[in-house]
Short mmCIF file of C-alpha atoms in Angstrom, two decimals:
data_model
loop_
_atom_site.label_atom_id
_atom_site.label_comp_id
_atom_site.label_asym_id
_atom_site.label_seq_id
_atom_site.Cartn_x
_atom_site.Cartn_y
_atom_site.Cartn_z
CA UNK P 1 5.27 47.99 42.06
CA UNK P 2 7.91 45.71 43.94
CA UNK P 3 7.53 46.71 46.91
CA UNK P 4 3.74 46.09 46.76
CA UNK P 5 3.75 42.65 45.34
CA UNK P 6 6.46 41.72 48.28
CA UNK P 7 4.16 43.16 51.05
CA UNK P 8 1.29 41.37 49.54
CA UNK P 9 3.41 38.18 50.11
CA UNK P 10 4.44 39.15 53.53
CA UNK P 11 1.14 38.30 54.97
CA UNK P 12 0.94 34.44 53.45
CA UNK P 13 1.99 31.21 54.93
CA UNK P 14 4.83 29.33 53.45
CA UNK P 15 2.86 26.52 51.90
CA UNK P 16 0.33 29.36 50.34
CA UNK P 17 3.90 30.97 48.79
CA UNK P 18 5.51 27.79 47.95
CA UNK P 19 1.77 27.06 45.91
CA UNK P 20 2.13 30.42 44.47
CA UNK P 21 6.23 29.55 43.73
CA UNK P 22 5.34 26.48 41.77
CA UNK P 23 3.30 28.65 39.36
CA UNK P 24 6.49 30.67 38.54
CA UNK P 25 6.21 33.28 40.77
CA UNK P 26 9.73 34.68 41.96
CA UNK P 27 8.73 37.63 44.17
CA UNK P 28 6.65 34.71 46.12
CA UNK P 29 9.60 32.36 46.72
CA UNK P 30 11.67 35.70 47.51
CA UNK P 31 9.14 36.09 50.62
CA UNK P 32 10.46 32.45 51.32
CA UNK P 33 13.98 33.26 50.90
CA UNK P 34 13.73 36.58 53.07
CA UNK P 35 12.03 34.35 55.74
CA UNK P 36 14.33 31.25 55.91
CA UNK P 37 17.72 32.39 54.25
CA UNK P 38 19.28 32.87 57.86
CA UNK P 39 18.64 29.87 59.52
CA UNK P 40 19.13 27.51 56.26
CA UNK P 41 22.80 29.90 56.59
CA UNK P 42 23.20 28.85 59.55
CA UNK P 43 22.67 24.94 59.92
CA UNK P 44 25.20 25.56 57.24
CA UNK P 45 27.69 27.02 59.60
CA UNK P 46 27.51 25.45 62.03
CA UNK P 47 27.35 22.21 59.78
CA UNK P 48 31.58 23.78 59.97
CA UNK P 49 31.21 25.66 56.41
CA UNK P 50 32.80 28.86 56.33
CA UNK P 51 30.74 31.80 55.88
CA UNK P 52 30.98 32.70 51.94
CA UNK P 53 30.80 28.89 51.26
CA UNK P 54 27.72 29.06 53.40
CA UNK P 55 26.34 31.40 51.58
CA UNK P 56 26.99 29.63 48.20
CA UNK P 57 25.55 26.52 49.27
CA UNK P 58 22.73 27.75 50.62
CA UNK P 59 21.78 29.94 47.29
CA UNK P 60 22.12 26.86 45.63
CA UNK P 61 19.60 24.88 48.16
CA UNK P 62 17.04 27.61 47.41
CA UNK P 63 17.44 27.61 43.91
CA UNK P 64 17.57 23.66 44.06
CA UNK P 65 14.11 23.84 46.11
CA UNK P 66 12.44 26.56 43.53
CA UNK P 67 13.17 24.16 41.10
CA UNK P 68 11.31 21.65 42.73
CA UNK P 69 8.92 23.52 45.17
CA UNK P 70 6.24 21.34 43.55
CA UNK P 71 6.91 18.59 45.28
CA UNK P 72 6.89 20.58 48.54
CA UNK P 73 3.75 19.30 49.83
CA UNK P 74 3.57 21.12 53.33
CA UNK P 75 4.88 17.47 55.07
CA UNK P 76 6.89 19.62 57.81
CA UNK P 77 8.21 23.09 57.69
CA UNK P 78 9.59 24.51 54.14
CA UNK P 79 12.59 25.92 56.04
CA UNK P 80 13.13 22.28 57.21
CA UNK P 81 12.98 20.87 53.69
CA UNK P 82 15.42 23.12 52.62
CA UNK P 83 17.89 22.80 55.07
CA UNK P 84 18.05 19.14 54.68
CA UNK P 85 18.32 19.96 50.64
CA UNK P 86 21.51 22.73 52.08
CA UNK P 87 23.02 19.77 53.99
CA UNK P 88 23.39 17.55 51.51
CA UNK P 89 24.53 19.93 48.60
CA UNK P 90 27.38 20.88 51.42
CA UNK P 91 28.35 17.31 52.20
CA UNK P 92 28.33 16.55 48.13
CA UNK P 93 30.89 19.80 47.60
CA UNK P 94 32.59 18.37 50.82
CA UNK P 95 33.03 15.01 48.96
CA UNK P 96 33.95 16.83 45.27
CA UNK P 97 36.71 18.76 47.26
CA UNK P 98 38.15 15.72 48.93
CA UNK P 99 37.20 17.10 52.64
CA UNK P 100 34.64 14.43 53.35
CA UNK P 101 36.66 11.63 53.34
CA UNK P 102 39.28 13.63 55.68
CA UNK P 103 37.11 14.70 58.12
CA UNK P 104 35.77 11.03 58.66
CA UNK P 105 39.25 9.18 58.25
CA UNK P 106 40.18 11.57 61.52
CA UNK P 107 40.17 10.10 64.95
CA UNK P 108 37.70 11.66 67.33
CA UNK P 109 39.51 12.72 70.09
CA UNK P 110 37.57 12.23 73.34
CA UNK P 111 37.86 15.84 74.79
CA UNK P 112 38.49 19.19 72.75
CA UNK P 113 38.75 22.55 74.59
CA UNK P 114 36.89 25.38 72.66
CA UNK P 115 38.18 28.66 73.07
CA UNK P 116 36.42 30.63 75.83
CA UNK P 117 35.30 34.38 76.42
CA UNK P 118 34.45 35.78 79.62
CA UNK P 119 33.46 32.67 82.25
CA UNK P 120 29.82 34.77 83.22
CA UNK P 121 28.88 34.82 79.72
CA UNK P 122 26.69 32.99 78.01
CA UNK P 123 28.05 30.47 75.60
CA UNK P 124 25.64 29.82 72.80
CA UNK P 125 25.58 26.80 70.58
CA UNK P 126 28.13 27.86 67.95
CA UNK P 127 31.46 28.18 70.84
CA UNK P 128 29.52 24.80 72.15
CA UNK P 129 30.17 23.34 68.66
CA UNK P 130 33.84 24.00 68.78
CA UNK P 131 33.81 21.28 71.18
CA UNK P 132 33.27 18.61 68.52
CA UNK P 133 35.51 17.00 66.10
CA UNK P 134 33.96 17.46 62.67
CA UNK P 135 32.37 14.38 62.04
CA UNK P 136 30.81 14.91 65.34
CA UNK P 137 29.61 18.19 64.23
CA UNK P 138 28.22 17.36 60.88
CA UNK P 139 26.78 14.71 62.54
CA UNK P 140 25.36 16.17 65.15
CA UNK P 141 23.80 19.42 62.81
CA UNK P 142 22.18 16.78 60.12
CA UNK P 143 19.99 14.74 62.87
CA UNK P 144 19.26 18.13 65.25
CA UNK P 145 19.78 20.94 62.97
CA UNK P 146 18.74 20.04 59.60
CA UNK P 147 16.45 17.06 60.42
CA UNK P 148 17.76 14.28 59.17
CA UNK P 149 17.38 10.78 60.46
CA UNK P 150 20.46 8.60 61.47
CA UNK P 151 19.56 6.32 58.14
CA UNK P 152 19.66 9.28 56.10
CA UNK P 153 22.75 11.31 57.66
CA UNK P 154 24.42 7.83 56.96
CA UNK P 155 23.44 8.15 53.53
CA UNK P 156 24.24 11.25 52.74
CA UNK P 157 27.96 10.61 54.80
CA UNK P 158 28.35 7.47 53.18
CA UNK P 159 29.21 5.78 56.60
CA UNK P 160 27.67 2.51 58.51
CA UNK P 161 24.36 3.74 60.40
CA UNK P 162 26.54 2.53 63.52
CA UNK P 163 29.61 4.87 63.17
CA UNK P 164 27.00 7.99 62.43
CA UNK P 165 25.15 6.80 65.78
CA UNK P 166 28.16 6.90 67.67
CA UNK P 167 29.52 10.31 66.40
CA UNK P 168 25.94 11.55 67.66
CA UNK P 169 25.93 9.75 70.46
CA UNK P 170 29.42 11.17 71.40
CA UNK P 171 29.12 14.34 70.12
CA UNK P 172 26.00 14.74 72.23
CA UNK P 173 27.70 13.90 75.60
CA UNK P 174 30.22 16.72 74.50
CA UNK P 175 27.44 19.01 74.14
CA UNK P 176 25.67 18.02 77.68
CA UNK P 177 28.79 18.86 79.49
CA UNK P 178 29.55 21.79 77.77
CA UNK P 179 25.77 23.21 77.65
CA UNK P 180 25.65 22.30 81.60
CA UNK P 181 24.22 25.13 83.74
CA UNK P 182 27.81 25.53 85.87
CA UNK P 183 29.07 26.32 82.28
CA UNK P 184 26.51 29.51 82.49
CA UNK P 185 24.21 28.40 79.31
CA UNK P 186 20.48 29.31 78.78
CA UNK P 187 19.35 26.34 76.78
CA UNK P 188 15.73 28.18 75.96
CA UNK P 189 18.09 29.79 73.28
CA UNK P 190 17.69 32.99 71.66
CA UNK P 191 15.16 34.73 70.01
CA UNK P 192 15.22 34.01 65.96
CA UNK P 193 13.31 33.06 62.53
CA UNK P 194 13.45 29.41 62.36
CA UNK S 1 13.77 11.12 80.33
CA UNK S 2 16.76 13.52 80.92
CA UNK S 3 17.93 12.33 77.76
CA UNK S 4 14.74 13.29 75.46
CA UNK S 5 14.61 16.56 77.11
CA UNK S 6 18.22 17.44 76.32
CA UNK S 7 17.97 16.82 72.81
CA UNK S 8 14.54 18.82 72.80
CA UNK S 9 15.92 21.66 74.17
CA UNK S 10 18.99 21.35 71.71
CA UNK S 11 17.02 21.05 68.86
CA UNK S 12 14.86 23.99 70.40
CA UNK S 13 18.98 25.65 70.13
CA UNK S 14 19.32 24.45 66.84
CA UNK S 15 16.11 25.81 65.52
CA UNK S 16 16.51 29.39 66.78
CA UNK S 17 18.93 30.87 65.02
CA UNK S 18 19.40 34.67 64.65
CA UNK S 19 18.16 36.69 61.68
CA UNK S 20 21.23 37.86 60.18
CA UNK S 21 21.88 41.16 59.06
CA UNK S 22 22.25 40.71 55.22
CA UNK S 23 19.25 38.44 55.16
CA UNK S 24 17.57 41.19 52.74
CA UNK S 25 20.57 41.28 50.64
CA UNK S 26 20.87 37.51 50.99
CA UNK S 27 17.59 37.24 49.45
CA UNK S 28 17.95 39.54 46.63
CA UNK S 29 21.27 37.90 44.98
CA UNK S 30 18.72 34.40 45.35
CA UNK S 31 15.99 36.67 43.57
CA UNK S 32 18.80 37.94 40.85
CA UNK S 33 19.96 34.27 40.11
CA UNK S 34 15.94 33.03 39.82
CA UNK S 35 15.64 36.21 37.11
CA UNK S 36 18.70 35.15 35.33
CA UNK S 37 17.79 31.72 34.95
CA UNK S 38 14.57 32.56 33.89
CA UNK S 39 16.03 35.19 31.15
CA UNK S 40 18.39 32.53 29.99
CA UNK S 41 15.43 29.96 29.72
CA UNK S 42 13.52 32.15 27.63
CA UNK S 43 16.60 33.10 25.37
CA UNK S 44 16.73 29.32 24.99
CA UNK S 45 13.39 28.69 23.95
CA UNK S 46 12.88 31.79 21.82
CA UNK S 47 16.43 30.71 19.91
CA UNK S 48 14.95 27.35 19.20
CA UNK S 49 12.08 28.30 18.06
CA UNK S 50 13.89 30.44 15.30
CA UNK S 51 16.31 27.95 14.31
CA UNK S 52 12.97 25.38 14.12
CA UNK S 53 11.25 28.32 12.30
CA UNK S 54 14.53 28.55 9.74
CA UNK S 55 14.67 25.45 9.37
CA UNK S 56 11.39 24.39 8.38
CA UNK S 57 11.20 26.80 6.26
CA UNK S 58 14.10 25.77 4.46
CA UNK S 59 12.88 22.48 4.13
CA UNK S 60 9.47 23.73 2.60
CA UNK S 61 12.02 25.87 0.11
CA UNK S 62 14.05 23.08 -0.98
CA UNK S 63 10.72 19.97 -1.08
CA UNK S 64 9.43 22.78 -3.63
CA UNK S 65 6.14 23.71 -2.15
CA UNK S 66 5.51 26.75 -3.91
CA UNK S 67 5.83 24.72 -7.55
CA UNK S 68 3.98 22.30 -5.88
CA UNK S 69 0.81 24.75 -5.10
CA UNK S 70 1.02 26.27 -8.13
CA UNK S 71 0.88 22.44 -9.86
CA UNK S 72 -2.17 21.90 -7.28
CA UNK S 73 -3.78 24.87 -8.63
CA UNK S 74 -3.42 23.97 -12.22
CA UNK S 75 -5.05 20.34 -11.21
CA UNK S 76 -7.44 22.18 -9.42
CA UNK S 77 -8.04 24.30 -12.36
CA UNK S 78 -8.18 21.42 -14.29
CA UNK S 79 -10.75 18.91 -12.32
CA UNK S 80 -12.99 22.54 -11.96
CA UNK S 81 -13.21 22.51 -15.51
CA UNK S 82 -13.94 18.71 -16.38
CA UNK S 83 -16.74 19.24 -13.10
CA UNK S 84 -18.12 21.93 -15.12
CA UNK S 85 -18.92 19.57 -18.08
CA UNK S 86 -20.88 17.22 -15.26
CA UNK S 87 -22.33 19.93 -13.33
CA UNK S 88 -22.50 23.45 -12.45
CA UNK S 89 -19.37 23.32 -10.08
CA UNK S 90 -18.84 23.98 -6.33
CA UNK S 91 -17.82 26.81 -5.10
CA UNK S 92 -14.68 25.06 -3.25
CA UNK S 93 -13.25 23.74 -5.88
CA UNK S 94 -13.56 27.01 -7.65
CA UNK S 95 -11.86 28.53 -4.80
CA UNK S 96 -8.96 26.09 -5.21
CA UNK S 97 -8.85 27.21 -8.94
CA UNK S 98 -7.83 30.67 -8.22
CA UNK S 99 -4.14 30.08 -7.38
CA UNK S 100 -4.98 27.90 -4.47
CA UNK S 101 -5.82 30.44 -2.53
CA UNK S 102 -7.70 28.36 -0.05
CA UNK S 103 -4.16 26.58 0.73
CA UNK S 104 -2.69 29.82 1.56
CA UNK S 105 -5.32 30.48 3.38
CA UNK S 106 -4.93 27.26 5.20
CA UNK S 107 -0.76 27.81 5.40
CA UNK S 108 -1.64 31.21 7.20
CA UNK S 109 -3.96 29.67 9.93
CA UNK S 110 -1.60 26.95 10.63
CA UNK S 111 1.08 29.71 11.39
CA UNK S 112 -1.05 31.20 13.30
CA UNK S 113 -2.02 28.52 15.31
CA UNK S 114 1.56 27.27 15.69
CA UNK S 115 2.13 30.56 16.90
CA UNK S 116 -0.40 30.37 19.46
CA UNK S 117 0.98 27.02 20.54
CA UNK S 118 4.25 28.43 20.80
CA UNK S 119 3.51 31.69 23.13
CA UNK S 120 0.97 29.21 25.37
CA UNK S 121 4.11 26.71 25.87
CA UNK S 122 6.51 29.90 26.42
CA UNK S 123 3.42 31.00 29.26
CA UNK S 124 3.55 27.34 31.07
CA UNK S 125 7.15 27.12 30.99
#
């Protein structure tokens, strides 16, 4: 029964399910998608991909990582490993669309005002996002979202190791100021899956 | 100092991210795309081994196999009968002699095995 086999799953770490994936098992790397799908969605979002292109990329990540789940070995988290397989499949469709080399060809300006709700509310990471140009933001989501180094975001961007620095290092300061307690923001963040 | 702990805390942001509400739906069109891959691969493999069945066998039809038992059977026949003037015979050869049955025989097993093969391969695939 389905619903058996998926409960059965429920109760296993990832690595057990990714062992149990590389043998062919679907329902197992279901448990896996079920688990991680949301927040391998979202790095892809806020990455600046719109929600059904989110969607499609990250199918594609998870189908790209069943494909290779042997060679998962447990070295960090599996959602981790995915998301960094999500990011680059985005930036690759980015750069087959002809957005990529847009989005870095576009002067950063120094100071963006994202749209606001009401002043005592909390603003969470996405409205603090809006802040950045989207270079920044990509940049920004590889290194702190999806895990990437600075070498390999500059890889994947096909930019100097300098320039990706710099749109961190900028888009960071954004963040600080905006993220600042006056601006009403609990940085503990919210409760999720990881 | 400040530094580190500002990007701790935002990756702390970055890593909590909200289960979203079609994450069970999310993970059953991932499911249905694994199962249709998966049907499609065995299509695959099941269509080539029929067209490697067909054409094997087409080849065994046109290198003339079946004339060429049937001549293996008549040698058979006839070394069976010159052993007979040395000795009593073997049973073997006298099996050979009766249409070369033993090389059916053989023919059938090797199916069979290929068969095997085939189905194990389908299994670790």
């Amino acid at each position: 029964m389905p619903g058996s086999r998926h409960s059965r799953f429920a109760s296993l770490h990832d690595v057990e399910l990714c062992s149990h994936a590389a043998t062919g098992e679907r329902r197992a790397f279901g448990e896996l998608v079920r688990r991680h799908g949301s927040a391998v969605r979202g790095v892809l979002r806020r990455m600046g991909a719109q929600s059904a292109e989110a969607d499609d990329v990250a199918q594609d990540a998870f189908l790209t990582a069943f494909e290779r789940v042997a060679e998962f070995r447990g070295e960090g988290t599996f959602a981790g490993w995915v998301k960094k397989i999500a990011a680059r499949l985005y930036l690759r469709r980015l750069q087959r669309d002809r957005k990529l080399g847009l989005m870095t060809a576009e002067p950063v300006e120094d100071e963006a005002e994202a749209p606001r709700g009401d002043a005592d509310a909390t603003i969470d990471l996405e409205e603090a996002l809006k802040v950045l140009g989207p270079v920044e933001r990509l940049c920004v989501t590889m290194c702190f979202g999806a895990g990437l180094s600075h070498t390999e975001a500059a890889e994947a961007l096909n930019l100097p190791l300098g320039t990706v620095k710099s749109h961190v290092k900028r888009g960071l300061e954004k963040l600080r100021t905006r993220l600042a307690p006056e601006h009403g923001v609990v940085l503990e963040g919210r409760r999720g899956n990881g | 100092m400040v530094e580190l702990d500002f990007e701790r805390r935002l990756e702390r942001l970055f890593a909590d991210y909200p289960e979203l509400p079609d994450a069970g739906s999310f993970a059953e069109r991932v499911e249905r795309r694994l199962d249709a891959g998966w049907t499609a691969r065995r299509w695959l493999i099941g269509a080539a081994g029929v067209v490697g069945g067909v054409i094997g066998a087409s080849q065994l039809m046109l290198s003339n196999v079946f004339q060429r038992v049937e001549t293996a059977g008549d040698s058979a026949r006839l070394l069976t009968s010159s052993l007979n003037h040395i000795s009593t015979g073997t049973d073997w050869v006298a099996a050979l002699s009766n249409g070369g049955t033993a090389v059916w025989v053989a023919a059938g097993l090797a199916v069979i095995m290929m068969g095997f093969v085939l189905t194990r391969v389908i299994g670790e695939i």
